[in-house]
mmCIF file of C-alpha atoms and ligand atoms in Angstrom:
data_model
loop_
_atom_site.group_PDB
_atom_site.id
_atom_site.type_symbol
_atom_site.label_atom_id
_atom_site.label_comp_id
_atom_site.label_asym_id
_atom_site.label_seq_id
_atom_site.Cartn_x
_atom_site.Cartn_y
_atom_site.Cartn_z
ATOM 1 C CA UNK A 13 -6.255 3.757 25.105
ATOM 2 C CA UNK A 14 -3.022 1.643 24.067
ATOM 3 C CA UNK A 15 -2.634 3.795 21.009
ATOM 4 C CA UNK A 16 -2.105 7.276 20.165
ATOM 5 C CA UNK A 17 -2.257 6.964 16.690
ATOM 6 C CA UNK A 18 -3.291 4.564 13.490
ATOM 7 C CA UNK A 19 -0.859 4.126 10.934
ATOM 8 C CA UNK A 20 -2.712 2.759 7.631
ATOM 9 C CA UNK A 21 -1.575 1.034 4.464
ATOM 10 C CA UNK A 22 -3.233 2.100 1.677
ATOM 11 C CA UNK A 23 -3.649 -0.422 -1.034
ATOM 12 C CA UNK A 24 -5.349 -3.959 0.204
ATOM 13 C CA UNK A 25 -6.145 -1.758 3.561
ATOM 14 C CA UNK A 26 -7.897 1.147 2.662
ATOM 15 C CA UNK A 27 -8.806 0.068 -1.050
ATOM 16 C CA UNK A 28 -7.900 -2.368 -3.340
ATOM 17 C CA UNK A 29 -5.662 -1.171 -6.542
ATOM 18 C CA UNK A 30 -4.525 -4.627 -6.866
ATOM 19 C CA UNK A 31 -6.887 -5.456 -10.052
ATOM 20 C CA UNK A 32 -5.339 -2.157 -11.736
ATOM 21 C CA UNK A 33 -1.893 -3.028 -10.679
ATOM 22 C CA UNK A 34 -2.001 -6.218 -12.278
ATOM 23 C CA UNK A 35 -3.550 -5.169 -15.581
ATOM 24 C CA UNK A 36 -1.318 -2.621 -15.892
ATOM 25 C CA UNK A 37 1.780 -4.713 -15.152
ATOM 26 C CA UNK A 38 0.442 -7.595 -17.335
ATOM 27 C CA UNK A 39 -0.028 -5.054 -20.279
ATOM 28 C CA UNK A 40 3.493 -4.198 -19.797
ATOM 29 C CA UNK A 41 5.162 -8.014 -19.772
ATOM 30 C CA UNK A 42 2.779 -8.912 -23.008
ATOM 31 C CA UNK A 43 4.138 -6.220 -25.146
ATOM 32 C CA UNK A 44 7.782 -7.554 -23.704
ATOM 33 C CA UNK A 45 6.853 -11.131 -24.395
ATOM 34 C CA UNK A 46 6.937 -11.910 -20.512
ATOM 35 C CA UNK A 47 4.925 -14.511 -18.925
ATOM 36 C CA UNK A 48 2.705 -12.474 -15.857
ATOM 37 C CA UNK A 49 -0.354 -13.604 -14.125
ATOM 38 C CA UNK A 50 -2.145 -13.403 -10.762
ATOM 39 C CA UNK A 51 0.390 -15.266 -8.336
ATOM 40 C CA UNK A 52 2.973 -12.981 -9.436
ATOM 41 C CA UNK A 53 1.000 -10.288 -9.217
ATOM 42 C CA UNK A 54 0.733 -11.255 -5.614
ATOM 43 C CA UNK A 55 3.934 -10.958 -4.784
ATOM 44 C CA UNK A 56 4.089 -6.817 -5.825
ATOM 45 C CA UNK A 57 1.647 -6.402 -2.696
ATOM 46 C CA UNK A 58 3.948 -3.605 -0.562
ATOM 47 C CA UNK A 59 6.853 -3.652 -2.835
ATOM 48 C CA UNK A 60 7.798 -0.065 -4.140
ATOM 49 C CA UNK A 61 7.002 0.342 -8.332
ATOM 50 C CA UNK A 62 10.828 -0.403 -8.813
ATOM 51 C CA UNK A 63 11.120 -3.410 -6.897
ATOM 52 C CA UNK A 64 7.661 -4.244 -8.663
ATOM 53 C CA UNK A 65 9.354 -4.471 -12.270
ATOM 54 C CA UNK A 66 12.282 -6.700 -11.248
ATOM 55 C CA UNK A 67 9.967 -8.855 -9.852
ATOM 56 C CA UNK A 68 7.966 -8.662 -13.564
ATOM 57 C CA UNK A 69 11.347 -9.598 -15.050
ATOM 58 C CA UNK A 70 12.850 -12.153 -13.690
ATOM 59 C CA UNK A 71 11.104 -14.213 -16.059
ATOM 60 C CA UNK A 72 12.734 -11.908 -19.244
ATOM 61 C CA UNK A 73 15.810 -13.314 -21.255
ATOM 62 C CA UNK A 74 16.758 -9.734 -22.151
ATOM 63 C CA UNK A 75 18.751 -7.741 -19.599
ATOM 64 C CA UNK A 76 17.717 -3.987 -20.159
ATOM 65 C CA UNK A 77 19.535 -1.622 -18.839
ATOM 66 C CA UNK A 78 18.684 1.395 -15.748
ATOM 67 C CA UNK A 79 17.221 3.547 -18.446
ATOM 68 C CA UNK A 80 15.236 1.075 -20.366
ATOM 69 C CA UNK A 81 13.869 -0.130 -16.915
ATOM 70 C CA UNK A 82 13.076 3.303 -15.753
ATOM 71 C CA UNK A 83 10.839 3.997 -19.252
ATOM 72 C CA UNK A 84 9.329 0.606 -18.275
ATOM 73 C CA UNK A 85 8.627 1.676 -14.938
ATOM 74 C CA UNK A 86 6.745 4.985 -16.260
ATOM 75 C CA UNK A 87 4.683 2.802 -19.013
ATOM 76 C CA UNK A 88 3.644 0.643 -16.434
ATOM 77 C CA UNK A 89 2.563 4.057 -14.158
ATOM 78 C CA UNK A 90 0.985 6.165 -16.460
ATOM 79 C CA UNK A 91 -1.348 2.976 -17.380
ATOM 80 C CA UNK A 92 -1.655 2.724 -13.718
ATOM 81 C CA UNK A 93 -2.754 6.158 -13.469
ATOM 82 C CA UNK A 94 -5.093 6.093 -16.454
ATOM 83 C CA UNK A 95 -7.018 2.969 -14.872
ATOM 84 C CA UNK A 96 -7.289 4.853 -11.600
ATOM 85 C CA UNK A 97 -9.504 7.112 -12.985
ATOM 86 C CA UNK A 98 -12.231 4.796 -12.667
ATOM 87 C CA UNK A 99 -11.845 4.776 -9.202
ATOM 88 C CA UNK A 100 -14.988 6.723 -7.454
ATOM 89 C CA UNK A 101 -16.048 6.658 -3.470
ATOM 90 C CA UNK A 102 -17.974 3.619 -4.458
ATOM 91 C CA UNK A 103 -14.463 2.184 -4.244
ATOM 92 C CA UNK A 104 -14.661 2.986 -0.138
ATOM 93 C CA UNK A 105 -16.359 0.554 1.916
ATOM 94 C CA UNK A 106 -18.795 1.797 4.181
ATOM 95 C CA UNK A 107 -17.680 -0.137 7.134
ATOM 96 C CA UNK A 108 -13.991 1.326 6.290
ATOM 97 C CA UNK A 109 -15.444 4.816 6.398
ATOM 98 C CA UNK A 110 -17.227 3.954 9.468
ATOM 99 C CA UNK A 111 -14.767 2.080 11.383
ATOM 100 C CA UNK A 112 -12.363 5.036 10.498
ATOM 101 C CA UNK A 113 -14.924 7.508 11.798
ATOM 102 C CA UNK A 114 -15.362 5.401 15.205
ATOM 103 C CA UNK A 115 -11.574 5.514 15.609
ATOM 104 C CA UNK A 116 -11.252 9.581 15.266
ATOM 105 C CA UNK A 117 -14.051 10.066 17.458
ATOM 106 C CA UNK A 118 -12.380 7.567 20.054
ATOM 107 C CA UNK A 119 -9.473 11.026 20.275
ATOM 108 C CA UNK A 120 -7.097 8.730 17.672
ATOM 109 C CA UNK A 121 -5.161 10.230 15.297
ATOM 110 C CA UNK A 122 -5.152 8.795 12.035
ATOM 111 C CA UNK A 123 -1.910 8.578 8.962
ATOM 112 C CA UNK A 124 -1.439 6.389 5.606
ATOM 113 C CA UNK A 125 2.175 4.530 5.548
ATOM 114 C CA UNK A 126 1.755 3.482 1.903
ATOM 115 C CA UNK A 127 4.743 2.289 -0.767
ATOM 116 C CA UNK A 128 2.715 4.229 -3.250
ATOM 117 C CA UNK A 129 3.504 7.473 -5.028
ATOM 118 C CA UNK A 130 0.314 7.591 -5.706
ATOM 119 C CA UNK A 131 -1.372 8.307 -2.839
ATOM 120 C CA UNK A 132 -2.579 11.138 -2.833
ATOM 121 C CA UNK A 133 -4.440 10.946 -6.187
ATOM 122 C CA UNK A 134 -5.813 7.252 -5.066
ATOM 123 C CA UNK A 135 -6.839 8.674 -1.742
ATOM 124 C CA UNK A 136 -8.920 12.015 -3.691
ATOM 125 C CA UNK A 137 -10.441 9.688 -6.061
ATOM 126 C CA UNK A 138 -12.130 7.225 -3.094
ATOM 127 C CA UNK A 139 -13.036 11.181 -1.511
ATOM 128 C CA UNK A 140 -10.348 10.125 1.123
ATOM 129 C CA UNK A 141 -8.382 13.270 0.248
ATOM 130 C CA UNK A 142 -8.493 15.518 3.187
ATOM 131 C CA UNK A 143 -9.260 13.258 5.637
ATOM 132 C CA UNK A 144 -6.051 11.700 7.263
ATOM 133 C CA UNK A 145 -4.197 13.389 9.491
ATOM 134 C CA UNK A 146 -0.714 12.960 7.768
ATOM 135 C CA UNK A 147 0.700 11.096 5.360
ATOM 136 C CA UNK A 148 3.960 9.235 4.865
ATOM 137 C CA UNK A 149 4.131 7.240 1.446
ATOM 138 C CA UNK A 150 6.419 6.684 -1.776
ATOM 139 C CA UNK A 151 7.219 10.732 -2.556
ATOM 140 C CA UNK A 152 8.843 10.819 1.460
ATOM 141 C CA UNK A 153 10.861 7.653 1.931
ATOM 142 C CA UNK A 154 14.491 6.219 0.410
ATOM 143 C CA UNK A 155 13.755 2.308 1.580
ATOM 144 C CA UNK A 156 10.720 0.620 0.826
ATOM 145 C CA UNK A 157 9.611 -1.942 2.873
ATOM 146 C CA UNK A 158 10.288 -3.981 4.917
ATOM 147 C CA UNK A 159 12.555 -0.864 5.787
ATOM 148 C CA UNK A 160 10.341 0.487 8.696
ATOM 149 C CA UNK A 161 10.946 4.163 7.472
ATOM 150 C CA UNK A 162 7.820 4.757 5.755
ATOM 151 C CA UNK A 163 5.847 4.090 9.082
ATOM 152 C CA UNK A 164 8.643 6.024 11.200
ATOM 153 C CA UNK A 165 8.236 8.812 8.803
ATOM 154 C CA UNK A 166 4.371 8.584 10.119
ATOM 155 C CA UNK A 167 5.022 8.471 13.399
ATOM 156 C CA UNK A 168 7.261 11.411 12.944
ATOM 157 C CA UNK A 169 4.491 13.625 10.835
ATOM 158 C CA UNK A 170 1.962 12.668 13.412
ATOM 159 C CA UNK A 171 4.046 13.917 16.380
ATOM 160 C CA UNK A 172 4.074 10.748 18.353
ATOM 161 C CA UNK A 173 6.943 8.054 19.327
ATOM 162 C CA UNK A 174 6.953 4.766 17.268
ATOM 163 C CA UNK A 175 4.993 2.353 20.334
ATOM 164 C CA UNK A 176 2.365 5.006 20.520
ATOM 165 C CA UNK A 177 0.857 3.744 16.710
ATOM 166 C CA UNK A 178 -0.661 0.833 15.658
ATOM 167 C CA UNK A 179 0.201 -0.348 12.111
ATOM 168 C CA UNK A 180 -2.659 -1.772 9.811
ATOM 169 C CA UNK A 181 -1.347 -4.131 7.045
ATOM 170 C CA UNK A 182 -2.121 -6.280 3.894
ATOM 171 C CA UNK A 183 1.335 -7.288 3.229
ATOM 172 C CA UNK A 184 3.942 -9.585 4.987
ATOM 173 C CA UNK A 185 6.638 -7.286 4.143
ATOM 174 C CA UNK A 186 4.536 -4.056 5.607
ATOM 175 C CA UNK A 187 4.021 -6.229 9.182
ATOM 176 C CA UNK A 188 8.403 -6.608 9.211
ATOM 177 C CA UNK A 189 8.150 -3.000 8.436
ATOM 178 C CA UNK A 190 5.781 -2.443 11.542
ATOM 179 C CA UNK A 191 7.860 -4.259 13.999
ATOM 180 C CA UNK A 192 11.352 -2.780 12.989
ATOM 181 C CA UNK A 193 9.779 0.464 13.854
ATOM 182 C CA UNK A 194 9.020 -0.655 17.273
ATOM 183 C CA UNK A 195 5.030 -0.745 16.659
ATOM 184 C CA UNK A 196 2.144 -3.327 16.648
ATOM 185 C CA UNK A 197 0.504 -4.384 13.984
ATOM 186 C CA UNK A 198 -2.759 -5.475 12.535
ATOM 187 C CA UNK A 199 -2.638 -7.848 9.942
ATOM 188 C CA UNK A 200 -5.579 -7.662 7.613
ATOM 189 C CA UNK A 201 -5.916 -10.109 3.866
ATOM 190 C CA UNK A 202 -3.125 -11.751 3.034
ATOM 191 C CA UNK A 203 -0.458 -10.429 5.382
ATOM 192 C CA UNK A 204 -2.709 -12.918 8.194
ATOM 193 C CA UNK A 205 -1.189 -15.910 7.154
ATOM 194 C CA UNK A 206 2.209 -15.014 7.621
ATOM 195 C CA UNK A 207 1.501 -14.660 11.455
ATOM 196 C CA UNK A 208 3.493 -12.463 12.198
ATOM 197 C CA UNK A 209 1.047 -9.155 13.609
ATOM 198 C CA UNK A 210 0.581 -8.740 17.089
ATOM 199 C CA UNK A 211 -3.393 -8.816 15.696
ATOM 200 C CA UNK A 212 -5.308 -10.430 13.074
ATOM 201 C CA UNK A 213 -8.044 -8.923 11.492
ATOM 202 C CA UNK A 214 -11.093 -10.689 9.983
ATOM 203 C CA UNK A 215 -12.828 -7.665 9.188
ATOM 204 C CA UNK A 216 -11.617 -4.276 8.788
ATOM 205 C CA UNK A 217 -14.127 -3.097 12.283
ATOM 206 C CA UNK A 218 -12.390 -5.937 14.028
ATOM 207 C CA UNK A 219 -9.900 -2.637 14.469
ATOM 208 C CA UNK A 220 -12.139 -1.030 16.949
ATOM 209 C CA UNK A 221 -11.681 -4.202 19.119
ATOM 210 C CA UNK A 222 -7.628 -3.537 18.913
ATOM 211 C CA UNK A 223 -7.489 0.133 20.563
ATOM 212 C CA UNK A 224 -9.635 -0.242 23.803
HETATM 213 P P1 LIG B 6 3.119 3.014 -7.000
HETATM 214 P P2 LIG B 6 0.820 0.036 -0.346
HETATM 215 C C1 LIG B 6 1.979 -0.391 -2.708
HETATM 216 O O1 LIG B 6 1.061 0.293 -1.931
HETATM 217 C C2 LIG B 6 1.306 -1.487 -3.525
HETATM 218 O O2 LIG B 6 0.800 -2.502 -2.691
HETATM 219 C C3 LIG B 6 2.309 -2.093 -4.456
HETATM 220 O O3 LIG B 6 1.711 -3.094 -5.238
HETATM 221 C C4 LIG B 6 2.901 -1.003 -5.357
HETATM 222 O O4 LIG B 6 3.901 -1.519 -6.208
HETATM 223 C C5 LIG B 6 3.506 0.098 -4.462
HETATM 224 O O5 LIG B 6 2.509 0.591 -3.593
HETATM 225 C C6 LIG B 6 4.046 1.254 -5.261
HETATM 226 O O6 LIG B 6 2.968 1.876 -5.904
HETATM 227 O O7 LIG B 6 3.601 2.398 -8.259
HETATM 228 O O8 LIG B 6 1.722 3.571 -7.073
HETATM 229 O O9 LIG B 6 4.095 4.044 -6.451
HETATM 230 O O10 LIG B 6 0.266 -1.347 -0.226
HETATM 231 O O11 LIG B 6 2.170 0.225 0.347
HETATM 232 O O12 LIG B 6 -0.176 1.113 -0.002
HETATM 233 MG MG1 LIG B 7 -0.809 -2.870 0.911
#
């Protein structure tokens, strides 16, 4: 085996949150009179909640200030929160659940690297909640990425060095995160066309193809 252990992203990898993301972020710049749609929306893909909302501002006039952006930030999350309710195991795709079956039952051992301080809640809601081995996501880390310490924090809370894990990505910032820890990456969605991951993924089983 060339890996030890899997390393997943959560959102775009696991499941998508994007569509909630966006309506929850859009709610927020309508009520503040800021233009937000779908190509910006793009562009939160990875980036931590806080980094998120200066990203959703740099279209505002008004400069708010820490605390202003901090109430913003939990408007936009509890919104968030509220829409992931309607998340069920119909939101896992088989062939994810399989493929991720395949892979423990090939000896691998299997961790989320997410942004998201959500995780946890996202990953009971698709019935992911006791499944992974570890998890290293938004609650654990001081950087978000393309910092690599979200996935060395994985590596660390699955007991194994850095080029033992693979790295499974949406996000061009999460693949830079991958490689400044010292570990390949699969590139999955969007992150492809920045061709930067040692593999690209049509499919999510294509995995199975990247561990023998
Ligand atoms: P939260 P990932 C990231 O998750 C999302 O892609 C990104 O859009 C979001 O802003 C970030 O989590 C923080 O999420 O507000 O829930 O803490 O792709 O790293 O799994
Ligand atoms: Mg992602």
């Amino acid at each position: 085996m060339k890996y030890q252990g899997i390393i997943f992203d959560l959102d775009g990898v696991i499941c998508s949150t994007d569509h909630y993301h966006y309506l929850a972020w859009k709610a927020l710049a309508d009520r503040l009179g800021i233009y937000f749609d779908e190509t910006i929306n793009n562009r939160l893909r990875g980036v931590s909640r806080m980094a998120s909302l200066e990203i959703v501002l740099e279209r505002s006039t008004v400069v708010y200030t820490e605390e202003e952006k901090a109430a913003f930030a939990e408007e936009k999350n509890n919104l968030y929160r509220e829409l992931l309710k309607n998340m069920s195991p119909a939101d896992l795709a088989p062939e994810v659940k399989e493929t991720l079956d395949a892979l423990r039952a090939e000896g691998l051992k299997l961790g989320i690297g997410s942004s998201s301080k959500n995780t946890k809640f996202i990953l009971s809601q698709i019935g992911l909640g006791d499944f992974f081995d570890k998890i290293s996501d938004g609650t654990n880390i001081t950087r978000s990425k393309p910092d690599p310490e979200v996935f060395l924090k994985g590596a660390e809370y699955l007991e194994l060095a850095p080029a033992a894990c693979l790295v499974v990505e949406d996000a061009k910032a999460g693949i830079e995160a991958a490689t400044a820890a010292g570990m390949d990456s699969a590139a999955i969605g969007d992150a492809v066309k920045c061709g930067l991951a040692t593999y690209n993924l049509t499919r999510f089983a294509d995995l199975l193809n990247c561990v023998d």
